[in-house]
XYZ file of C-alpha atoms in Angstrom:
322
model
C -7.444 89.746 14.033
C -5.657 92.785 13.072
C -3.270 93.158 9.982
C -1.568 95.892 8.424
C -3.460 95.395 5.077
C -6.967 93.924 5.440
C -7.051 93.627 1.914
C -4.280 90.909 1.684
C -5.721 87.709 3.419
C -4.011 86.624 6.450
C -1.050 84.144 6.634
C 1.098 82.485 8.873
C 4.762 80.693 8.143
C 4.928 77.129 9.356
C 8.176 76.504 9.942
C 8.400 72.897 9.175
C 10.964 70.078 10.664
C 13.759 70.751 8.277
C 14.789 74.188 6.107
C 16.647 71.738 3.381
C 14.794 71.460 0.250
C 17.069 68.480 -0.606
C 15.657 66.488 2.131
C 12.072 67.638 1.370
C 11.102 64.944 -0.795
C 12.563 62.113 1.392
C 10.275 63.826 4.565
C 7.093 63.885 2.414
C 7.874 59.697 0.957
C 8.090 59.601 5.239
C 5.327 61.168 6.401
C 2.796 60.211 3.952
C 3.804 56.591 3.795
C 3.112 56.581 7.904
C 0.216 58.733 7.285
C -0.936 55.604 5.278
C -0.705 53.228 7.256
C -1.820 55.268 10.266
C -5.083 55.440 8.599
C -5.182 52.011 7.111
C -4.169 50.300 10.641
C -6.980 51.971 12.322
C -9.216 51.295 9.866
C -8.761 47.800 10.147
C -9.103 47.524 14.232
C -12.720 49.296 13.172
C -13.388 46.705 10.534
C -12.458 43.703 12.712
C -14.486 44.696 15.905
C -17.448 46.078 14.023
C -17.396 42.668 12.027
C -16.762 40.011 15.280
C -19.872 39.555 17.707
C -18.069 38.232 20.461
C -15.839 42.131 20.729
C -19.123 44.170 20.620
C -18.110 44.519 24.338
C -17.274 48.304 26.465
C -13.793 47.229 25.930
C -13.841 47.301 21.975
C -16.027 49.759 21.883
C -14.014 52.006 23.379
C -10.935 51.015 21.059
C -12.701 51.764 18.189
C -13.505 55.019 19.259
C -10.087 55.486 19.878
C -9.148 54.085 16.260
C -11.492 56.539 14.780
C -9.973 59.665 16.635
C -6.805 58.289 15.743
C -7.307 58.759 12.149
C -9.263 61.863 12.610
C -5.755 62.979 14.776
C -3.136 62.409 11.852
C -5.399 63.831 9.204
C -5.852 66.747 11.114
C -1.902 67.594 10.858
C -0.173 65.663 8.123
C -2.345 66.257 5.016
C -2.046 69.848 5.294
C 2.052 69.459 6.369
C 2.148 67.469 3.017
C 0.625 69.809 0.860
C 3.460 72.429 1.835
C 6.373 69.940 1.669
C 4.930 69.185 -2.116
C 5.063 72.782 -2.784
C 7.435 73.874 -1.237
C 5.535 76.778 0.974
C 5.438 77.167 4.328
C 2.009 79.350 4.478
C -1.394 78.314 6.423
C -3.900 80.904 6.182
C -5.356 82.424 9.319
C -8.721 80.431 9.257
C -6.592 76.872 8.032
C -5.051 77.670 11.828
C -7.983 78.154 13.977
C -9.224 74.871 12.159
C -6.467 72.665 13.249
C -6.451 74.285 16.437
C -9.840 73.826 16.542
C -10.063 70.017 15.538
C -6.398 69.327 17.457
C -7.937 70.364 20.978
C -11.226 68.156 20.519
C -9.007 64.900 19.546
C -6.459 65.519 22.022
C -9.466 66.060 25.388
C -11.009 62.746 23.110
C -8.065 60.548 23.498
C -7.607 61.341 27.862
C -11.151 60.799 27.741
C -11.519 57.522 26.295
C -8.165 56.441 27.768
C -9.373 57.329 31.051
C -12.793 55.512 30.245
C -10.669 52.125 29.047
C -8.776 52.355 32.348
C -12.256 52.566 34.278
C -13.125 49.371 32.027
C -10.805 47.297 33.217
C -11.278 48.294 36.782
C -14.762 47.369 36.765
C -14.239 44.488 35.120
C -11.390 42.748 37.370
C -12.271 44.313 40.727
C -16.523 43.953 40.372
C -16.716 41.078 37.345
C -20.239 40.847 38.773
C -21.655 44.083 38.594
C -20.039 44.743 35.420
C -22.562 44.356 32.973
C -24.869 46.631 34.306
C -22.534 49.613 35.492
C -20.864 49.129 31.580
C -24.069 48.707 29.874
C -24.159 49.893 26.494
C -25.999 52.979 26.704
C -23.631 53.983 29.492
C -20.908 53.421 27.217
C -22.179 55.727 24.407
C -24.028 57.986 26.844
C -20.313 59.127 28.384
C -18.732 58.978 25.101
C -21.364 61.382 23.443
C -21.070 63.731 26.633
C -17.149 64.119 26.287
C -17.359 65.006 22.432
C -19.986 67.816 23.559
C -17.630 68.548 26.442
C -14.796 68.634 23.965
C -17.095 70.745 21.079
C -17.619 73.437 23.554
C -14.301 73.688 25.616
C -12.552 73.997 21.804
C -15.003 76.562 20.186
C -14.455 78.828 23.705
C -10.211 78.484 23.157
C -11.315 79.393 19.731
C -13.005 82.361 20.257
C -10.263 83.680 22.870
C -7.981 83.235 20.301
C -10.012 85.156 17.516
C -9.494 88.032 19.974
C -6.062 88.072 19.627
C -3.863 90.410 17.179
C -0.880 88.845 14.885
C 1.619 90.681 12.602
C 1.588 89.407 9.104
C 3.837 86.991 8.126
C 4.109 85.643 11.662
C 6.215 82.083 12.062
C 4.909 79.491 13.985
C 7.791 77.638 15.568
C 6.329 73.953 14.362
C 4.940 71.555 11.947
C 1.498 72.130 12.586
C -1.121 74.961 14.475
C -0.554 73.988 18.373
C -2.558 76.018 20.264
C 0.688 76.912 22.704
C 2.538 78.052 19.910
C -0.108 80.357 17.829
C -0.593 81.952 22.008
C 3.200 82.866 21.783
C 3.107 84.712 18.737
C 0.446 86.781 19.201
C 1.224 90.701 20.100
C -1.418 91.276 22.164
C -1.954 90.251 25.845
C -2.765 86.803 26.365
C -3.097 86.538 30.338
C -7.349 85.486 29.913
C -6.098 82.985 27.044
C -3.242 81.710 28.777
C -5.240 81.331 32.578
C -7.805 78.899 30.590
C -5.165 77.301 29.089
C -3.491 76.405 32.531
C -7.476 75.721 34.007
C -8.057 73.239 30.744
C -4.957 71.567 31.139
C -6.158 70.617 34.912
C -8.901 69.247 34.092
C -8.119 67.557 30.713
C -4.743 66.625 31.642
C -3.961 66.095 34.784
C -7.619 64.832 36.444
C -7.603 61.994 33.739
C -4.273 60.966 34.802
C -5.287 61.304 38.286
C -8.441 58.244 37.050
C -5.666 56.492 35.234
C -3.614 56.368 37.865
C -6.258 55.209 40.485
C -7.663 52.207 38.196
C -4.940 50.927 37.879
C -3.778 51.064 41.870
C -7.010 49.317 42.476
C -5.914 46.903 39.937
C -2.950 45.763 40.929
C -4.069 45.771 44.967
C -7.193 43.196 43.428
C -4.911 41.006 41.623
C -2.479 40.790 44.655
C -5.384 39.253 46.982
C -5.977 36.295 44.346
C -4.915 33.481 45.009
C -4.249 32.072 41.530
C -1.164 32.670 39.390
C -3.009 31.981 36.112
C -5.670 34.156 36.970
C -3.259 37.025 38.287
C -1.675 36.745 34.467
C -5.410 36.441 32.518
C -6.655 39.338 34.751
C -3.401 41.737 34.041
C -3.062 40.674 30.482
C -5.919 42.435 29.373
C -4.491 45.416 30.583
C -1.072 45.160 28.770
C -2.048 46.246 25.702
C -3.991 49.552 27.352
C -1.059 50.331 29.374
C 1.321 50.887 26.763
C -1.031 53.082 24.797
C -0.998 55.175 27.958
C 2.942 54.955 28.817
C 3.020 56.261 24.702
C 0.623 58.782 25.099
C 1.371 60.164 27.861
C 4.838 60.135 28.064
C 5.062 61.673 24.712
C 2.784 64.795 25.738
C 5.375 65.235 29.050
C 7.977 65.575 26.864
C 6.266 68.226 24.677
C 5.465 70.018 28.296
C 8.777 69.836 29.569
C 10.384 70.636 26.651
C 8.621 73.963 26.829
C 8.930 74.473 30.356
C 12.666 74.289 30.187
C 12.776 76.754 26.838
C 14.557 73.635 24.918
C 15.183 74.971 21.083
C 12.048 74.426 19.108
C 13.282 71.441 17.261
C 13.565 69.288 20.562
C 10.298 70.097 20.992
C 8.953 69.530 17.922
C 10.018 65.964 18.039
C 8.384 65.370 20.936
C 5.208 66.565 19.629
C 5.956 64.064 17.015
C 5.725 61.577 19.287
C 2.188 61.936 20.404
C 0.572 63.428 16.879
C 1.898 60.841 14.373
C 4.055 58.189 15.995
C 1.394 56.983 18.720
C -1.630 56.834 16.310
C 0.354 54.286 13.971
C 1.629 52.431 16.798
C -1.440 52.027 18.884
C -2.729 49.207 15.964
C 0.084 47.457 15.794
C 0.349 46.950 20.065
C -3.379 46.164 20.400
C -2.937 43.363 17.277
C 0.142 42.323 18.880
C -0.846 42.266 22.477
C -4.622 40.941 21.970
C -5.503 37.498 20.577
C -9.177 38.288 20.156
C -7.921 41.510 18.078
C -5.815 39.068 15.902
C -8.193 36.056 15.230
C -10.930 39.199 14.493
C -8.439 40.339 11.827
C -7.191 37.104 10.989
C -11.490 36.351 10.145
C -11.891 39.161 7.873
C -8.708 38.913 6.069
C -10.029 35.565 5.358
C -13.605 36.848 4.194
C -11.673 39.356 1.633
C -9.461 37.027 0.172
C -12.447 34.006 0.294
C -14.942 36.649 -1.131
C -14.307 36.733 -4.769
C -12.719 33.203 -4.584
C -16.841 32.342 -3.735
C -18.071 34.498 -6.891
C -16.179 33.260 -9.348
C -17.234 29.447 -7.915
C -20.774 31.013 -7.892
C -20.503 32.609 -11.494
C -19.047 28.885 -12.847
C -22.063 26.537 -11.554
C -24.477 29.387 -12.268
């Protein structure tokens, strides 16, 4: 990275949601009190499925993953976006940047990935319930999820090092609340075609080929549970899927309104909201639809509320006879 003073460290502007200071405080009481509960939601689905035999399934195991990359999403934006809204700054330095961007594009190819791999669950399990066990062992499970975060390690540190090459003036503003990788591209002055070209190859294959998987689960789905016979079992086949699906609608939709929004040069707020969508809004929601849409999700968290509220109730009773 080039600068006109190499002496000075290197900084880019953030420019933030809003420019009033006198709305400020009521954005970080906002954002920190969904950070919160971002964190603490998705904590809990971990807690409950680690703690409940009967979800140490592919299924669960998969969610949890997603929990965890959930929390690992929002605290790779919103603690730093905090920090400036407290102080009143707008500065990231150059290597706080290539961090988020660095983190951002792991989580992001993590979430397709393990949505994709949820949708593949539920294919197996309602259109070859017999063979499910073994194609969904265990060690497949883990064995695909280890390969993606390799995938994901590798693909990131390569957009990292393409952007490294790239030259900004100092004092550069980043249209946004946070270091997209799009954005950082556009205001760089030096040529970006070889960034860009990956860009547009990585989005292929991270974006749309997922979809593509997503897309063809569920079509063999819905053509299964046409051919059966039973209503009830139509409904306790499909149900399982309800909760998945609107993750996906969420998630998805969300990230076509960020591209679309760009595509059609829509003014930076627009788009910045959409981005919203898909960074902070969808990693609070997605506990809150899996508790609300799964029973076996809410008796697991129903069982270890009941353990940490019964827990010290048993010590005192312990501490009395003893």
């Amino acid at each position: 990275m080039e600068t006109e003073n190499d002496t000075l460290i290197p900084e880019f502007l953030i420019v933030g949601l809003l420019d009033n200071p006198e709305l400020q405080p009521i954005l970080f009481g906002l954002f920190l009190s969904m950070y919160l509960v971002t964190v603490l939601g998705n904590l809990l689905i971990i807690l409950a499925v680690s703690s409940s035999s009967h979800l140490h399934t592919p299924m669960y195991f998969f969610l949890c993953n997603l929990s965890f990359i959930d929390i690992c999403f929002v605290s790779t934006t919103i603690p730093k976006m905090l920090v400036n809204m407290h102080s009143q700054r707008k500065g990231i330095s150059y290597r706080e940047c290539l961090t988020q961007v660095y983190f951002f594009t792991i989580l992001v190819g993590m979430d397709n990935f393990l949505l994709t791999l949820m949708a593949y669950d539920r294919f197996v399990a309602i259109c070859h319930p017999l063979h499910y066990t073994v194609i969904m062992s265990p060690w497949v499970c883990t064995l695909l999820v280890l390969i993606f975060w390799i995938i994901m390690f590798w693909v990131s540190l390569t957009l990292i090092l393409l952007t490294n090459e790239l030259n900004f003036s100092r004092g550069t503003e980043i249209p946004h609340f946070f270091c997209e990788l799009a954005q950082v591209i556009k205001v760089a002055n030096s040529d970006t075609h070889v960034i860009n070209i990956f860009m547009y190859v990585l989005t292929s294959l991270l974006g749309v080929i997922p979809m593509i998987g997503i897309f063809m689960s569920y079509s063999q789905i819905i053509s299964s549970l046409l051919r059966m016979s039973s209503t009830v079992s139509k409904y306790k086949a499909f149900s399982t899927c309800g909760s998945h699906l609107c993750v996906v609608s969420l998630f998805y939709g969300s990230g076509l309104g960020v591209y679309f929004s760009s595509s059609v040069s829509h003014p930076y707020q627009r788009r910045m909201i959409a981005s919203l969508m898909y960074t902070v809004i969808s990693p609070m929601l997605n506990p809150f639809i899996y508790c609300l849409r799964n029973k076996d999700v809410k008796d697991a968290l129903g069982e270890l509320v009941n353990r940490v509220v019964l827990c010290p109730s048993i010590l005192r009773t312990l501490r009395q006879i003893l």
